[in-house]
mmCIF file of C-alpha atoms in Angstrom:
data_model
loop_
_atom_site.group_PDB
_atom_site.id
_atom_site.type_symbol
_atom_site.label_atom_id
_atom_site.label_comp_id
_atom_site.label_asym_id
_atom_site.label_seq_id
_atom_site.Cartn_x
_atom_site.Cartn_y
_atom_site.Cartn_z
ATOM 1 C CA MET A 1 16.312 -13.280 -12.070
ATOM 2 C CA ILE A 2 13.582 -14.457 -9.149
ATOM 3 C CA GLU A 3 14.932 -16.203 -6.252
ATOM 4 C CA ALA A 4 13.504 -17.415 -3.227
ATOM 5 C CA ASP A 5 15.658 -17.272 0.049
ATOM 6 C CA PRO A 6 16.248 -20.360 1.836
ATOM 7 C CA THR A 7 15.990 -18.965 5.351
ATOM 8 C CA LEU A 8 13.387 -16.195 5.105
ATOM 9 C CA PRO A 9 10.161 -15.810 3.747
ATOM 10 C CA VAL A 10 11.225 -13.512 0.912
ATOM 11 C CA ILE A 11 11.245 -13.477 -2.989
ATOM 12 C CA ARG A 12 13.820 -11.642 -4.422
ATOM 13 C CA THR A 13 14.239 -10.112 -8.072
ATOM 14 C CA SER A 14 17.331 -8.243 -9.919
ATOM 15 C CA ARG A 15 17.428 -6.817 -13.480
ATOM 16 C CA ASP A 16 19.404 -4.260 -14.974
ATOM 17 C CA PHE A 17 18.222 -1.441 -17.267
ATOM 18 C CA ALA A 18 19.434 0.644 -19.686
ATOM 19 C CA ALA A 19 17.787 3.836 -17.958
ATOM 20 C CA THR A 20 19.050 6.049 -14.996
ATOM 21 C CA PRO A 21 17.393 5.416 -11.419
ATOM 22 C CA GLU A 22 15.367 8.689 -12.014
ATOM 23 C CA GLN A 23 13.831 6.959 -15.337
ATOM 24 C CA LEU A 24 13.000 3.550 -13.173
ATOM 25 C CA PHE A 25 12.056 5.930 -10.393
ATOM 26 C CA ARG A 26 9.144 7.963 -12.474
ATOM 27 C CA ALA A 27 8.399 4.491 -14.165
ATOM 28 C CA HIS A 28 7.460 3.454 -10.529
ATOM 29 C CA THR A 29 5.590 6.188 -8.916
ATOM 30 C CA ASP A 30 3.722 8.132 -12.359
ATOM 31 C CA PRO A 31 0.484 6.649 -12.533
ATOM 32 C CA GLU A 32 0.140 6.595 -16.198
ATOM 33 C CA LEU A 33 3.562 4.831 -16.660
ATOM 34 C CA PHE A 34 2.966 2.373 -14.190
ATOM 35 C CA ALA A 35 0.053 1.197 -15.514
ATOM 36 C CA ARG A 36 1.472 0.813 -19.020
ATOM 37 C CA TRP A 37 3.961 -1.644 -17.987
ATOM 38 C CA VAL A 38 3.017 -3.632 -14.774
ATOM 39 C CA GLY A 39 2.041 -7.200 -15.264
ATOM 40 C CA PRO A 40 1.370 -9.870 -17.674
ATOM 41 C CA ASP A 41 1.198 -9.265 -21.490
ATOM 42 C CA THR A 42 -2.510 -10.725 -20.869
ATOM 43 C CA THR A 43 -3.407 -8.137 -18.393
ATOM 44 C CA ALA A 44 -4.604 -4.787 -18.667
ATOM 45 C CA THR A 45 -4.149 -2.126 -15.507
ATOM 46 C CA ARG A 46 -6.335 0.619 -14.733
ATOM 47 C CA ILE A 47 -5.267 2.642 -11.682
ATOM 48 C CA GLU A 48 -8.228 3.605 -9.203
ATOM 49 C CA HIS A 49 -6.197 5.295 -6.592
ATOM 50 C CA TRP A 50 -2.582 6.617 -6.911
ATOM 51 C CA ASP A 51 -0.490 8.675 -4.083
ATOM 52 C CA ALA A 52 2.940 7.779 -4.491
ATOM 53 C CA SER A 53 4.307 9.511 -1.698
ATOM 54 C CA THR A 54 5.271 8.588 1.575
ATOM 55 C CA GLY A 55 2.345 7.846 3.802
ATOM 56 C CA GLY A 56 0.136 7.575 0.676
ATOM 57 C CA SER A 57 -1.690 4.623 -0.838
ATOM 58 C CA TRP A 58 -2.656 2.740 -4.128
ATOM 59 C CA ARG A 59 -5.098 0.511 -5.636
ATOM 60 C CA TYR A 60 -5.312 -1.110 -9.060
ATOM 61 C CA ALA A 61 -7.355 -3.362 -11.227
ATOM 62 C CA SER A 62 -5.857 -5.881 -13.546
ATOM 63 C CA THR A 63 -8.278 -7.469 -16.116
ATOM 64 C CA HIS A 64 -7.469 -10.870 -17.742
ATOM 65 C CA ASP A 65 -9.768 -12.624 -19.809
ATOM 66 C CA GLY A 66 -12.570 -10.287 -18.652
ATOM 67 C CA THR A 67 -12.306 -10.745 -15.139
ATOM 68 C CA GLU A 68 -10.706 -8.203 -12.576
ATOM 69 C CA TYR A 69 -8.169 -8.607 -9.944
ATOM 70 C CA ARG A 70 -7.719 -6.106 -7.547
ATOM 71 C CA PHE A 71 -4.636 -4.915 -5.745
ATOM 72 C CA ARG A 72 -3.979 -2.298 -3.105
ATOM 73 C CA GLY A 73 -1.443 -1.024 -0.256
ATOM 74 C CA CYS A 74 0.101 2.023 1.275
ATOM 75 C CA PHE A 75 3.547 3.914 0.344
ATOM 76 C CA HIS A 76 5.721 3.512 3.458
ATOM 77 C CA ASP A 77 8.677 5.377 1.906
ATOM 78 C CA VAL A 78 8.954 7.190 -1.350
ATOM 79 C CA ARG A 79 12.935 7.899 -1.904
ATOM 80 C CA PRO A 80 14.863 8.550 -5.034
ATOM 81 C CA ASP A 81 16.775 5.164 -4.278
ATOM 82 C CA ARG A 82 13.896 3.313 -2.645
ATOM 83 C CA ILE A 83 10.305 2.744 -2.707
ATOM 84 C CA VAL A 84 9.005 0.380 0.514
ATOM 85 C CA GLN A 85 5.064 -0.592 0.006
ATOM 86 C CA THR A 86 2.646 -2.884 1.294
ATOM 87 C CA PHE A 87 0.890 -5.366 -1.356
ATOM 88 C CA THR A 88 -2.118 -7.311 -1.080
ATOM 89 C CA PHE A 89 -4.347 -9.219 -3.745
ATOM 90 C CA GLU A 90 -7.986 -8.260 -2.866
ATOM 91 C CA GLY A 91 -8.832 -11.986 -3.504
ATOM 92 C CA ASP A 92 -6.907 -12.923 -0.723
ATOM 93 C CA PRO A 93 -7.462 -10.244 1.694
ATOM 94 C CA ASP A 94 -5.564 -11.471 4.641
ATOM 95 C CA GLY A 95 -2.597 -11.517 2.863
ATOM 96 C CA VAL A 96 0.077 -9.061 3.045
ATOM 97 C CA ALA A 97 3.192 -8.767 1.753
ATOM 98 C CA LEU A 98 6.299 -5.711 2.517
ATOM 99 C CA GLU A 99 7.747 -4.838 -0.501
ATOM 100 C CA THR A 100 10.844 -3.059 -1.022
ATOM 101 C CA LEU A 101 12.388 -1.663 -4.338
ATOM 102 C CA TRP A 102 16.165 -0.346 -4.516
ATOM 103 C CA PHE A 103 16.940 1.828 -7.572
ATOM 104 C CA GLU A 104 21.146 1.272 -7.800
ATOM 105 C CA ASP A 105 22.965 3.364 -9.986
ATOM 106 C CA LEU A 106 25.227 1.470 -12.018
ATOM 107 C CA GLY A 107 26.779 4.635 -14.035
ATOM 108 C CA ASP A 108 26.657 4.894 -17.875
ATOM 109 C CA GLY A 109 23.105 5.467 -17.740
ATOM 110 C CA ARG A 110 22.338 1.972 -16.111
ATOM 111 C CA THR A 111 20.756 0.980 -13.022
ATOM 112 C CA ARG A 112 19.934 -2.118 -11.160
ATOM 113 C CA LEU A 113 16.363 -2.597 -9.735
ATOM 114 C CA ARG A 114 15.958 -4.911 -7.048
ATOM 115 C CA THR A 115 13.038 -5.940 -5.400
ATOM 116 C CA GLN A 116 12.074 -7.851 -2.297
ATOM 117 C CA SER A 117 8.843 -9.050 -0.892
ATOM 118 C CA LEU A 118 8.504 -10.255 2.459
ATOM 119 C CA VAL A 119 5.497 -11.990 4.013
ATOM 120 C CA ASP A 120 5.135 -14.287 7.246
ATOM 121 C CA SER A 121 5.059 -17.718 6.256
ATOM 122 C CA PHE A 122 6.997 -19.702 3.788
ATOM 123 C CA GLU A 123 4.015 -21.333 2.861
ATOM 124 C CA SER A 124 2.393 -17.965 1.674
ATOM 125 C CA ARG A 125 5.921 -17.016 -0.290
ATOM 126 C CA ASP A 126 5.684 -20.368 -2.185
ATOM 127 C CA ALA A 127 2.167 -19.924 -3.051
ATOM 128 C CA TRP A 128 2.960 -16.571 -4.574
ATOM 129 C CA LEU A 129 6.167 -18.311 -6.725
ATOM 130 C CA ARG A 130 3.624 -21.082 -7.928
ATOM 131 C CA SER A 131 0.684 -18.223 -8.816
ATOM 132 C CA GLY A 132 2.927 -17.584 -11.943
ATOM 133 C CA MET A 133 4.306 -14.291 -10.594
ATOM 134 C CA GLU A 134 7.305 -15.040 -12.739
ATOM 135 C CA VAL A 135 5.473 -14.233 -15.986
ATOM 136 C CA GLY A 136 3.881 -11.234 -14.544
ATOM 137 C CA VAL A 137 7.519 -9.974 -13.650
ATOM 138 C CA ASN A 138 9.363 -10.938 -16.643
ATOM 139 C CA ASP A 139 6.460 -9.259 -18.778
ATOM 140 C CA GLY A 140 6.322 -6.543 -17.087
ATOM 141 C CA TYR A 141 10.204 -5.623 -16.910
ATOM 142 C CA ALA A 142 10.033 -6.452 -20.807
ATOM 143 C CA LYS A 143 7.406 -3.813 -21.738
ATOM 144 C CA LEU A 144 9.282 -1.369 -19.262
ATOM 145 C CA GLU A 145 12.542 -1.836 -21.483
ATOM 146 C CA ARG A 146 10.758 -1.281 -24.440
ATOM 147 C CA MET A 147 8.994 1.873 -23.231
ATOM 148 C CA ILE A 148 12.586 3.078 -22.100
ATOM 149 C CA ILE A 149 13.923 2.538 -25.625
ATOM 150 C CA ASP A 150 11.070 4.190 -27.293
ATOM 151 C CA GLY A 151 11.722 7.093 -24.932
ATOM 152 C CA ALA A 152 8.579 7.122 -23.102
ATOM 153 C CA VAL A 153 10.102 6.755 -19.654
ATOM 154 C CA MET B 1 4.049 -12.923 26.662
ATOM 155 C CA ILE B 2 6.663 -11.838 24.221
ATOM 156 C CA GLU B 3 8.220 -14.476 21.830
ATOM 157 C CA ALA B 4 10.722 -14.836 19.022
ATOM 158 C CA ASP B 5 9.652 -17.390 16.495
ATOM 159 C CA PRO B 6 12.974 -19.933 16.016
ATOM 160 C CA THR B 7 12.087 -19.987 12.012
ATOM 161 C CA LEU B 8 10.803 -16.598 10.946
ATOM 162 C CA PRO B 9 12.265 -13.285 11.771
ATOM 163 C CA VAL B 10 9.155 -12.364 13.797
ATOM 164 C CA ILE B 11 8.000 -11.063 17.301
ATOM 165 C CA ARG B 12 4.821 -11.870 18.744
ATOM 166 C CA THR B 13 3.025 -10.867 21.564
ATOM 167 C CA SER B 14 0.043 -11.730 23.349
ATOM 168 C CA ARG B 15 -2.359 -10.368 26.259
ATOM 169 C CA ASP B 16 -5.764 -10.672 27.324
ATOM 170 C CA PHE B 17 -7.465 -7.566 28.449
ATOM 171 C CA ALA B 18 -10.804 -7.012 30.609
ATOM 172 C CA ALA B 19 -12.376 -4.858 27.630
ATOM 173 C CA THR B 20 -14.154 -5.504 24.332
ATOM 174 C CA PRO B 21 -12.488 -5.770 20.828
ATOM 175 C CA GLU B 22 -14.380 -2.126 20.157
ATOM 176 C CA GLN B 23 -12.537 -0.576 23.431
ATOM 177 C CA LEU B 24 -9.295 -2.026 22.099
ATOM 178 C CA PHE B 25 -9.699 -1.102 18.473
ATOM 179 C CA ARG B 26 -10.482 2.589 20.321
ATOM 180 C CA ALA B 27 -7.258 2.642 22.270
ATOM 181 C CA HIS B 28 -5.495 1.882 18.831
ATOM 182 C CA THR B 29 -7.103 4.339 16.407
ATOM 183 C CA ASP B 30 -8.199 7.382 18.988
ATOM 184 C CA PRO B 31 -4.876 9.498 18.799
ATOM 185 C CA GLU B 32 -5.353 10.765 22.007
ATOM 186 C CA LEU B 33 -6.008 7.547 23.702
ATOM 187 C CA PHE B 34 -3.244 5.952 21.896
ATOM 188 C CA ALA B 35 -0.901 8.787 23.184
ATOM 189 C CA ARG B 36 -2.023 8.034 26.745
ATOM 190 C CA TRP B 37 -0.725 4.285 26.852
ATOM 191 C CA VAL B 38 2.210 3.404 24.221
ATOM 192 C CA GLY B 39 5.412 2.941 25.634
ATOM 193 C CA PRO B 40 7.342 3.002 28.599
ATOM 194 C CA ASP B 41 6.574 4.981 31.759
ATOM 195 C CA THR B 42 9.509 6.954 31.530
ATOM 196 C CA THR B 43 8.354 8.446 27.841
ATOM 197 C CA ALA B 44 5.687 10.692 26.636
ATOM 198 C CA THR B 45 4.401 10.656 23.296
ATOM 199 C CA ARG B 46 2.970 13.551 21.392
ATOM 200 C CA ILE B 47 1.373 12.330 17.917
ATOM 201 C CA GLU B 48 2.253 14.570 15.082
ATOM 202 C CA HIS B 49 0.209 13.096 12.368
ATOM 203 C CA TRP B 50 -2.707 10.395 12.784
ATOM 204 C CA ASP B 51 -4.894 9.156 9.839
ATOM 205 C CA ALA B 52 -6.061 5.757 11.225
ATOM 206 C CA SER B 53 -7.609 4.514 8.316
ATOM 207 C CA THR B 54 -6.888 2.066 5.505
ATOM 208 C CA GLY B 55 -4.350 3.814 3.298
ATOM 209 C CA GLY B 56 -3.841 6.236 5.996
ATOM 210 C CA SER B 57 -0.340 7.421 8.023
ATOM 211 C CA TRP B 58 0.756 8.327 11.193
ATOM 212 C CA ARG B 59 3.766 9.754 13.229
ATOM 213 C CA TYR B 60 4.570 10.210 16.714
ATOM 214 C CA ALA B 61 7.597 11.605 19.046
ATOM 215 C CA SER B 62 8.107 10.175 22.212
ATOM 216 C CA THR B 63 10.371 12.259 24.924
ATOM 217 C CA HIS B 64 12.532 10.284 27.076
ATOM 218 C CA ASP B 65 14.929 12.406 29.212
ATOM 219 C CA GLY B 66 14.649 15.361 27.174
ATOM 220 C CA THR B 67 15.572 13.173 23.903
ATOM 221 C CA GLU B 68 12.702 12.910 21.393
ATOM 222 C CA TYR B 69 12.581 9.895 19.331
ATOM 223 C CA ARG B 70 10.395 9.776 16.339
ATOM 224 C CA PHE B 71 8.391 6.840 14.488
ATOM 225 C CA ARG B 72 6.198 6.817 11.534
ATOM 226 C CA GLY B 73 4.443 4.567 9.286
ATOM 227 C CA CYS B 74 1.344 3.742 7.092
ATOM 228 C CA PHE B 75 -1.685 2.135 7.896
ATOM 229 C CA HIS B 76 -2.416 -0.791 5.045
ATOM 230 C CA ASP B 77 -5.589 -2.286 6.913
ATOM 231 C CA VAL B 78 -7.502 -0.815 9.837
ATOM 232 C CA ARG B 79 -10.176 -3.250 10.207
ATOM 233 C CA PRO B 80 -12.569 -3.939 13.667
ATOM 234 C CA ASP B 81 -10.775 -7.275 13.926
ATOM 235 C CA ARG B 82 -7.471 -6.434 12.413
ATOM 236 C CA ILE B 83 -4.835 -3.406 12.038
ATOM 237 C CA VAL B 84 -1.828 -3.994 9.683
ATOM 238 C CA GLN B 85 0.309 -0.979 9.596
ATOM 239 C CA THR B 86 4.422 -0.383 9.005
ATOM 240 C CA PHE B 87 6.586 0.804 11.686
ATOM 241 C CA THR B 88 9.980 2.825 11.319
ATOM 242 C CA PHE B 89 11.947 4.193 14.007
ATOM 243 C CA GLU B 90 13.487 6.954 12.118
ATOM 244 C CA GLY B 91 16.794 6.915 14.085
ATOM 245 C CA ASP B 92 17.210 3.979 11.704
ATOM 246 C CA PRO B 93 15.110 5.042 8.589
ATOM 247 C CA ASP B 94 15.945 1.963 6.668
ATOM 248 C CA GLY B 95 14.563 -0.334 8.910
ATOM 249 C CA VAL B 96 10.787 -1.414 8.642
ATOM 250 C CA ALA B 97 8.499 -3.783 10.247
ATOM 251 C CA LEU B 98 5.349 -4.617 9.005
ATOM 252 C CA GLU B 99 2.966 -5.030 12.115
ATOM 253 C CA THR B 100 -0.370 -7.012 12.429
ATOM 254 C CA LEU B 101 -2.681 -6.405 15.551
ATOM 255 C CA TRP B 102 -5.418 -8.748 16.020
ATOM 256 C CA PHE B 103 -8.605 -8.139 18.207
ATOM 257 C CA GLU B 104 -9.914 -11.490 19.016
ATOM 258 C CA ASP B 105 -13.042 -11.527 21.185
ATOM 259 C CA LEU B 106 -13.195 -14.063 24.082
ATOM 260 C CA GLY B 107 -16.495 -13.255 25.300
ATOM 261 C CA ASP B 108 -17.823 -11.968 28.677
ATOM 262 C CA GLY B 109 -16.112 -8.537 28.027
ATOM 263 C CA ARG B 110 -12.536 -10.066 27.403
ATOM 264 C CA THR B 111 -10.302 -9.919 24.212
ATOM 265 C CA ARG B 112 -7.081 -11.135 23.613
ATOM 266 C CA LEU B 113 -4.905 -8.728 21.636
ATOM 267 C CA ARG B 114 -2.044 -10.519 19.673
ATOM 268 C CA THR B 115 0.435 -8.433 17.780
ATOM 269 C CA GLN B 116 3.423 -9.712 15.123
ATOM 270 C CA SER B 117 6.310 -7.591 13.840
ATOM 271 C CA LEU B 118 7.610 -8.854 10.818
ATOM 272 C CA VAL B 119 11.081 -7.788 9.384
ATOM 273 C CA ASP B 120 13.664 -9.111 6.786
ATOM 274 C CA SER B 121 16.407 -10.426 8.883
ATOM 275 C CA PHE B 122 16.775 -12.380 12.268
ATOM 276 C CA GLU B 123 19.578 -9.640 13.135
ATOM 277 C CA SER B 124 17.131 -6.761 13.027
ATOM 278 C CA ARG B 125 14.606 -8.675 14.970
ATOM 279 C CA ASP B 126 16.899 -9.706 17.749
ATOM 280 C CA ALA B 127 18.469 -6.093 17.784
ATOM 281 C CA TRP B 128 14.882 -5.280 18.623
ATOM 282 C CA LEU B 129 14.350 -7.771 21.514
ATOM 283 C CA ARG B 130 17.382 -6.365 23.084
ATOM 284 C CA SER B 131 16.667 -2.630 22.516
ATOM 285 C CA GLY B 132 14.166 -2.968 25.523
ATOM 286 C CA MET B 133 10.942 -3.139 23.475
ATOM 287 C CA GLU B 134 9.709 -5.579 26.435
ATOM 288 C CA VAL B 135 9.560 -2.913 28.769
ATOM 289 C CA GLY B 136 7.630 -0.714 26.364
ATOM 290 C CA VAL B 137 5.362 -3.052 25.613
ATOM 291 C CA ASN B 138 4.579 -4.328 29.167
ATOM 292 C CA ASP B 139 4.318 -0.463 30.469
ATOM 293 C CA GLY B 140 2.064 0.208 27.888
ATOM 294 C CA TYR B 141 -0.185 -2.595 28.057
ATOM 295 C CA ALA B 142 -0.184 -1.871 31.890
ATOM 296 C CA LYS B 143 -1.264 1.805 31.319
ATOM 297 C CA LEU B 144 -4.006 0.312 28.896
ATOM 298 C CA GLU B 145 -5.272 -1.910 31.583
ATOM 299 C CA ARG B 146 -5.423 1.080 34.111
ATOM 300 C CA MET B 147 -7.142 3.083 31.388
ATOM 301 C CA ILE B 148 -9.824 0.584 31.101
ATOM 302 C CA ILE B 149 -10.533 -0.107 34.910
ATOM 303 C CA ASP B 150 -10.663 4.056 35.064
ATOM 304 C CA GLY B 151 -13.307 4.071 32.317
ATOM 305 C CA ALA B 152 -11.264 6.194 30.073
ATOM 306 C CA VAL B 153 -11.579 3.848 26.883
#
């Protein structure tokens, strides 16, 4: 589920996984695991910098059809139940999103992953939605589900 | 000037200083200078951690009437014309603002400092406005003006 808030420049996603909060936290903080699932099926991700701790930062490059796209940000908060980080696509260096991820324990080994991306204008938010982010989110989470089934996380 | 945007959960400030962009940048990135001017006249600030570079982080404590209030965040972007950082008051650890500061050269040794604080709800934004932030902003910038006149920056 991906939805745009009508009154806030926010994009929210929600997806339930057959995994514990600890597994999803690991999939978002371990750089080798993260690089394996993030983004569309057609891209490959290389981590360039990774310090997934409160006050740390990150940078990675995604390659699609021979072109590299770089993303970077800092980790405001890395807690077992929540990650807050900033996000910039370096092709648009003035654009910044504040991203929050919640790992909500549903019991029975299931976890709801909710995310929120906050930007400072509705125009930027709508441009993100039009950029094909839905493919990246859906492909990525499908890869993550297969990694969970395979016992890789 | 402090204003709340009617359509976005944003607080903006703007103030012109008789200083160069370089001086204002230094006043926001040098921890000893920053601690001397930030916040209300009635508080004293002690820097606990400070790495004012892209991907760095910060933390400080402000003491008022014997009580300490702690604030922290990470630096998403530290550029001569713009600083982007996160901001949390540790008394409300789930609240996070994305702050942007612009140093706009007006020529003749004058610079417009604009700031924007973005949060994810109008309720949080309005609570910040009611918390007395205006006193902190105005007192702080008045102290910074005196430091500029005194040649301390």
